[in-house]
CSV table of C-alpha atoms and ligand atoms in Angstrom, one decimal:
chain,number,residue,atom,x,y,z
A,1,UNK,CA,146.3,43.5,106.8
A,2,UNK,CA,143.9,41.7,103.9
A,3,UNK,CA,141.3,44.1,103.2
A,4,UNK,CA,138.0,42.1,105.0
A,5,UNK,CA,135.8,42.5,101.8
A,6,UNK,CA,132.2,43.0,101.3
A,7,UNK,CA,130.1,42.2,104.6
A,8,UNK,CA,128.1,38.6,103.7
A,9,UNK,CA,124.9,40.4,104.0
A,10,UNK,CA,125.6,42.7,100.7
A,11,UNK,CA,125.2,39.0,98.8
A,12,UNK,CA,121.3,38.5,100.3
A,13,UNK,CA,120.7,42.2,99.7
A,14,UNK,CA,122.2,42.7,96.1
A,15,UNK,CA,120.1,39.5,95.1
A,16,UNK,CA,117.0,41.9,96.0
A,17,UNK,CA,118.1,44.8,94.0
A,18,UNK,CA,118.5,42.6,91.4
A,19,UNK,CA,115.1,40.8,91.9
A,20,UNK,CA,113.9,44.3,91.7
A,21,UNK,CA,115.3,45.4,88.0
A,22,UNK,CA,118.5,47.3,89.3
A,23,UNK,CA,120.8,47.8,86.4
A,24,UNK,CA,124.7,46.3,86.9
A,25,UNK,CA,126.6,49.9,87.6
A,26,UNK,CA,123.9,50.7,90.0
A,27,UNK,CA,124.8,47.7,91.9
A,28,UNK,CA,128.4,47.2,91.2
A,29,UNK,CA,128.0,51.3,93.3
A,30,UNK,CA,126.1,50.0,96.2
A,31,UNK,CA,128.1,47.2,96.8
A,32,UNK,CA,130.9,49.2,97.1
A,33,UNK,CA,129.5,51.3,100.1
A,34,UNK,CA,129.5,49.6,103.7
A,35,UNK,CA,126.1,50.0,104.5
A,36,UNK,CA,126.7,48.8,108.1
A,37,UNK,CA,129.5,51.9,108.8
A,38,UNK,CA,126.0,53.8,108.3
A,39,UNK,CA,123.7,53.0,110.9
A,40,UNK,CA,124.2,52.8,114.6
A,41,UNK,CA,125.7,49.6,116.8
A,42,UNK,CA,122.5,48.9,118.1
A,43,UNK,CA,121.0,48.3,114.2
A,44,UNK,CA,124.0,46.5,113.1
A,45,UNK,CA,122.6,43.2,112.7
A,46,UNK,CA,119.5,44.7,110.5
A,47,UNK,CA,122.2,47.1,107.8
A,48,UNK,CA,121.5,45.1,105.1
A,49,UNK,CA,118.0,44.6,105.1
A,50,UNK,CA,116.4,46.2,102.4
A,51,UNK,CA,114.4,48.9,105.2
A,52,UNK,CA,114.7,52.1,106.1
A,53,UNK,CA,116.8,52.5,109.9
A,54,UNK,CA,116.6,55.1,112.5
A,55,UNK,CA,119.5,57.0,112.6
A,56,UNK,CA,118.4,59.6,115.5
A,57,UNK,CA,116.8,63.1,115.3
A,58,UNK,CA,113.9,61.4,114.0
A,59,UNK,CA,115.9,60.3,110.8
A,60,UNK,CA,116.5,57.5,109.0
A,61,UNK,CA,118.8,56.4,106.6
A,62,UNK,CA,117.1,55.3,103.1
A,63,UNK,CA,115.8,52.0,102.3
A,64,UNK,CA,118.4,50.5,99.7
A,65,UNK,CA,116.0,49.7,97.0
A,66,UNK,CA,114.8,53.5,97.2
A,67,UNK,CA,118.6,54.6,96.9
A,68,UNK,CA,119.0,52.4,94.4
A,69,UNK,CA,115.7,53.9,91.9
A,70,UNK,CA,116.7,57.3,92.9
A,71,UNK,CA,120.4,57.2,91.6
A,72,UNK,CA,119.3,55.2,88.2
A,73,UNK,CA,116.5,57.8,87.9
A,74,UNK,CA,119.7,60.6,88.2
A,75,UNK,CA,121.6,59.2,84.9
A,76,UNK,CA,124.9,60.1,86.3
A,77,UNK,CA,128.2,60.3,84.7
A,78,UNK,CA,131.4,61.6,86.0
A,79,UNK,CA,131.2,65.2,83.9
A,80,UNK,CA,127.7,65.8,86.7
A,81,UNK,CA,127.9,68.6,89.4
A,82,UNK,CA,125.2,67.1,91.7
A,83,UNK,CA,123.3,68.9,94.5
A,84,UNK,CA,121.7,66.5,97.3
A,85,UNK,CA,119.2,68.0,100.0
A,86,UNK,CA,119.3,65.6,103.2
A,87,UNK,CA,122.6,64.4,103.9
A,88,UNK,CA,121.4,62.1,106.6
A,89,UNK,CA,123.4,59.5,107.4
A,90,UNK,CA,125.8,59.7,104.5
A,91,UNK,CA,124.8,56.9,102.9
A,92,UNK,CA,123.0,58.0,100.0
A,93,UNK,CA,126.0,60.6,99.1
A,94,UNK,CA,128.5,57.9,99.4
A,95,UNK,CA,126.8,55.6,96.7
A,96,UNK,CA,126.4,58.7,94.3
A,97,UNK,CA,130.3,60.6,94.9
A,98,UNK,CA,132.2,58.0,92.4
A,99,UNK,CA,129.2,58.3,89.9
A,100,UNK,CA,129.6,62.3,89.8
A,101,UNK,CA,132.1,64.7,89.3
A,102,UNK,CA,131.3,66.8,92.7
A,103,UNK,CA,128.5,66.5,95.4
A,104,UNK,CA,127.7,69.2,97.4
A,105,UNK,CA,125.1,67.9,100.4
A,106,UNK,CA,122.9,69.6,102.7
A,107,UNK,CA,121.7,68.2,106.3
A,108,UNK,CA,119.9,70.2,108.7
A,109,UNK,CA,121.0,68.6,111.6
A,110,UNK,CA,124.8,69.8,112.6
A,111,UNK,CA,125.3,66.3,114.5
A,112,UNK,CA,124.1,64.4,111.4
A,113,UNK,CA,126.1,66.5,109.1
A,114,UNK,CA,129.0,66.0,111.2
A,115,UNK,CA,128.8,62.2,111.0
A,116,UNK,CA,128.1,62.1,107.6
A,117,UNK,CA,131.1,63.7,106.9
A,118,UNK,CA,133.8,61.8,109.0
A,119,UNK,CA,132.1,58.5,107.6
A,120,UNK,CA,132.8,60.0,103.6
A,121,UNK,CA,136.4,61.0,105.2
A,122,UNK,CA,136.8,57.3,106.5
A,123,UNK,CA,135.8,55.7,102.9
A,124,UNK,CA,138.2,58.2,101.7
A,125,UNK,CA,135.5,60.1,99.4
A,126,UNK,CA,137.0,63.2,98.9
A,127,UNK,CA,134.6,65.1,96.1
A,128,UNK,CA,131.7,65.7,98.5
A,129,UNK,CA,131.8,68.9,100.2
A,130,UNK,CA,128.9,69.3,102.9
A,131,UNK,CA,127.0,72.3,104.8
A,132,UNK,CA,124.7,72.5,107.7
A,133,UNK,CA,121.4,74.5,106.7
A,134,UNK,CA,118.2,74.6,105.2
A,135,UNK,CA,118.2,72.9,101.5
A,136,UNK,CA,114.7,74.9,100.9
A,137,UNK,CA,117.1,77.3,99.7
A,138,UNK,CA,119.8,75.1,97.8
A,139,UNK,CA,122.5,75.9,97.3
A,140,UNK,CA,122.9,79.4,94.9
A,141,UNK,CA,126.9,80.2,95.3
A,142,UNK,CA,127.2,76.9,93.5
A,143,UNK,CA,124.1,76.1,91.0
A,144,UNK,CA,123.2,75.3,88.2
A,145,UNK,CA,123.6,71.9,89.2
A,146,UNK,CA,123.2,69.0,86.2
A,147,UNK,CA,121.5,66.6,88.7
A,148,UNK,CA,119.7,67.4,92.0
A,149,UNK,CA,118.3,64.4,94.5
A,150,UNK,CA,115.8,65.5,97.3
A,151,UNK,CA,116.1,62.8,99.9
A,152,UNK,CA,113.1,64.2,102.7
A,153,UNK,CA,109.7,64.2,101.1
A,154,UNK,CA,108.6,67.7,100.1
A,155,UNK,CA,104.8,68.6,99.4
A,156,UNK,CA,105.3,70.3,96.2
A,157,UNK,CA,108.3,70.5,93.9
A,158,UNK,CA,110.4,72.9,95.3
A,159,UNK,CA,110.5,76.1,92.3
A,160,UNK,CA,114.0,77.1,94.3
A,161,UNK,CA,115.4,74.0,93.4
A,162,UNK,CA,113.9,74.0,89.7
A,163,UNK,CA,115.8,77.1,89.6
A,164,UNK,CA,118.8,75.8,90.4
A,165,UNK,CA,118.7,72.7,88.1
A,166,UNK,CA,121.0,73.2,84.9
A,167,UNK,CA,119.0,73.1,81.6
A,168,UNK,CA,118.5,69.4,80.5
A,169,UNK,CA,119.4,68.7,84.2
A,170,UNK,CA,116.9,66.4,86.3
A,171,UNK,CA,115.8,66.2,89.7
A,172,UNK,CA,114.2,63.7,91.6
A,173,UNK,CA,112.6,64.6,94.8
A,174,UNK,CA,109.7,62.4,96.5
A,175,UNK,CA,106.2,64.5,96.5
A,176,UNK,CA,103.2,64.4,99.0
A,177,UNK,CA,102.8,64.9,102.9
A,178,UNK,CA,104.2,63.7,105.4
A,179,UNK,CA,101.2,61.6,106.8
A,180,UNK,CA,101.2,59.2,104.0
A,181,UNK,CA,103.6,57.2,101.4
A,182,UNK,CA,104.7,60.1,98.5
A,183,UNK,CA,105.3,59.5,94.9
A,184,UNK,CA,108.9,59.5,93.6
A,185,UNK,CA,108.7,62.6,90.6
A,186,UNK,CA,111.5,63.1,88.0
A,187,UNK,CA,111.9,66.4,86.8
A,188,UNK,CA,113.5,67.5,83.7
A,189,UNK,CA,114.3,71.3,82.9
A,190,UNK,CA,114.0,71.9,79.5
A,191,UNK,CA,115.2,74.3,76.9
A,192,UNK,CA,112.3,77.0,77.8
A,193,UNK,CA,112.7,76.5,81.8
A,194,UNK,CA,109.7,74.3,81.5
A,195,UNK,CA,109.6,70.6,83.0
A,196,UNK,CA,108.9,67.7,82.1
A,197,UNK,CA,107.6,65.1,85.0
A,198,UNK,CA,107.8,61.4,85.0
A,199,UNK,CA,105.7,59.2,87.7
A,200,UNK,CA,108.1,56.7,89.4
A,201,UNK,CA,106.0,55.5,92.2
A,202,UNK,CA,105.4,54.6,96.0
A,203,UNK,CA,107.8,56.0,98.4
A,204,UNK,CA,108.5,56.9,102.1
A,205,UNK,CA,110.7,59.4,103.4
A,206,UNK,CA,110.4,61.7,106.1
A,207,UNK,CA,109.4,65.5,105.7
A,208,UNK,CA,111.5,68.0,104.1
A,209,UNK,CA,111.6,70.4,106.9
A,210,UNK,CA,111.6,73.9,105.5
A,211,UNK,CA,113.8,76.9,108.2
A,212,UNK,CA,110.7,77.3,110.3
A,213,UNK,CA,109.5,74.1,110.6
A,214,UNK,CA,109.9,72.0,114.3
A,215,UNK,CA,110.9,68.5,113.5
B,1,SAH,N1,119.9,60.3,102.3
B,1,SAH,C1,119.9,60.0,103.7
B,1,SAH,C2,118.5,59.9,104.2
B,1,SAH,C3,118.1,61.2,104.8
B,1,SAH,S1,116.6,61.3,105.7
B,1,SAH,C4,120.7,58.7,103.9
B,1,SAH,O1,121.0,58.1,103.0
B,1,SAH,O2,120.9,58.5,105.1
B,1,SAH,C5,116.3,63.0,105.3
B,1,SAH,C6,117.2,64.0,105.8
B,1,SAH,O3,116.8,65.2,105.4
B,1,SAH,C7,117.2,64.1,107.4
B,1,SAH,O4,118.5,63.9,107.9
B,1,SAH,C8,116.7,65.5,107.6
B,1,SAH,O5,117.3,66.1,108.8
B,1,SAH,C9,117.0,66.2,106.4
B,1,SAH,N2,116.2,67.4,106.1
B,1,SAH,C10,114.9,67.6,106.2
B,1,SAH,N3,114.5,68.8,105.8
B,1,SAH,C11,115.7,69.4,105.4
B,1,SAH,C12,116.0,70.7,104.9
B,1,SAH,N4,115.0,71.7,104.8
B,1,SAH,N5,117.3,71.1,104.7
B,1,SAH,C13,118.3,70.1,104.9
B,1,SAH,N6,118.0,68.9,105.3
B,1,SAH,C14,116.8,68.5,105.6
């Protein structure tokens, strides 16, 4: 059987990204990841809007132009061991796997986690490896990690994660509380375990839930 090729509302979509400054490989990665195998039957019609979509558990899979800033702001290249906190849907960890050497994911939620997984299996992504837990703690058996991406907003940059970031590595990880819009930071360890912090702007994302927290 022909292979059914991109779903006609990439084209509409991709023109936005592009409207919106997003450089070729960027792109050329998105539009290789089904967004609609993503989000539930009832949202189908609405995958390619450039929003943010319920995905259950109080979730939501990323808004595309977000995904978008977030993996340019990573710099990836195929030598990078990458750590992502808030596996969600999937999504997010299926546009960055071909731009990375490995991706190790964490997702709170077992169900989540579990779907996540058979959807990277279906797309026949096979350098992600995921784990149900709390990303507060990231992930220590494997780091340093050269890039880590924080998909839930946290209220402070998490010093764990700093830890964990290889020197010369950078993270980015939207900051502020839940009730309002946060600010997209990039971090970048330097040679003395200091960091440097770059501004990128408006964002929404749900909270990071830390091990104790209810949502
Ligand atoms: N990147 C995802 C969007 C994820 S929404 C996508 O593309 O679909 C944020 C996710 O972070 C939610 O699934 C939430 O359950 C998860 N999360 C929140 N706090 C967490 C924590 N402490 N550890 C692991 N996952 C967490």
């Amino acid at each position: 059987m022909a292979h059914p090729g991109p779903h006609p509302g990439m084209m509409q979509l991709v023109l936005e990204l592009r409207q919106n400054g997003v450089a070729d490989p960027i792109i050329t990665a998105m539009e290789r990841v089904p967004r609609e195998m993503f989000v539930a039957q009832a949202f189908q019609e609405r995958a390619f809007e450039n929003a943010a979509l319920p995905i259950g558990h109080h979730q939501t899979i990323s808004q595309p132009l977000v995904v978008a800033q977030m993996t340019e702001a990573l710099a990836l290249n195929d030598r990078c061991k990458v750590l992502e906190i808030g596996t969600g849907s999937g999504y997010q960890s299926a546009v960055l796997a071909p731009l990375c050497r490995r991706l190790y994911t964490i997702e709170r939620h077992k169900a989540l986690q579990d779907e996540a997984l058979a959807r990277l299996q279906a797309l026949r992504i096979h350098n992600v490896t995921t784990r149900c837990g709390d990303g507060s703690k990231g992930w220590p058996e494997q780091a340093p990690f050269d890039r880590i991406i924080v998909t839930a907003a946290a209220v402070d940059i998490p010093p764990v994660l700093v830890d964990q970031l290889a020197v010369g590595g950078i993270m980015v990880v939207p900051i502020g509380d839940e009730q309002h819009d946060q600010r997209l930071v990039k971090v970048v360890k330097l040679a003395d375990g200091d960091t440097e912090i770059t501004d990128l702007g408006w964002v929404r994302f749900v909270p990071f839930v830390p091990d104790d927290g209810h949502a």
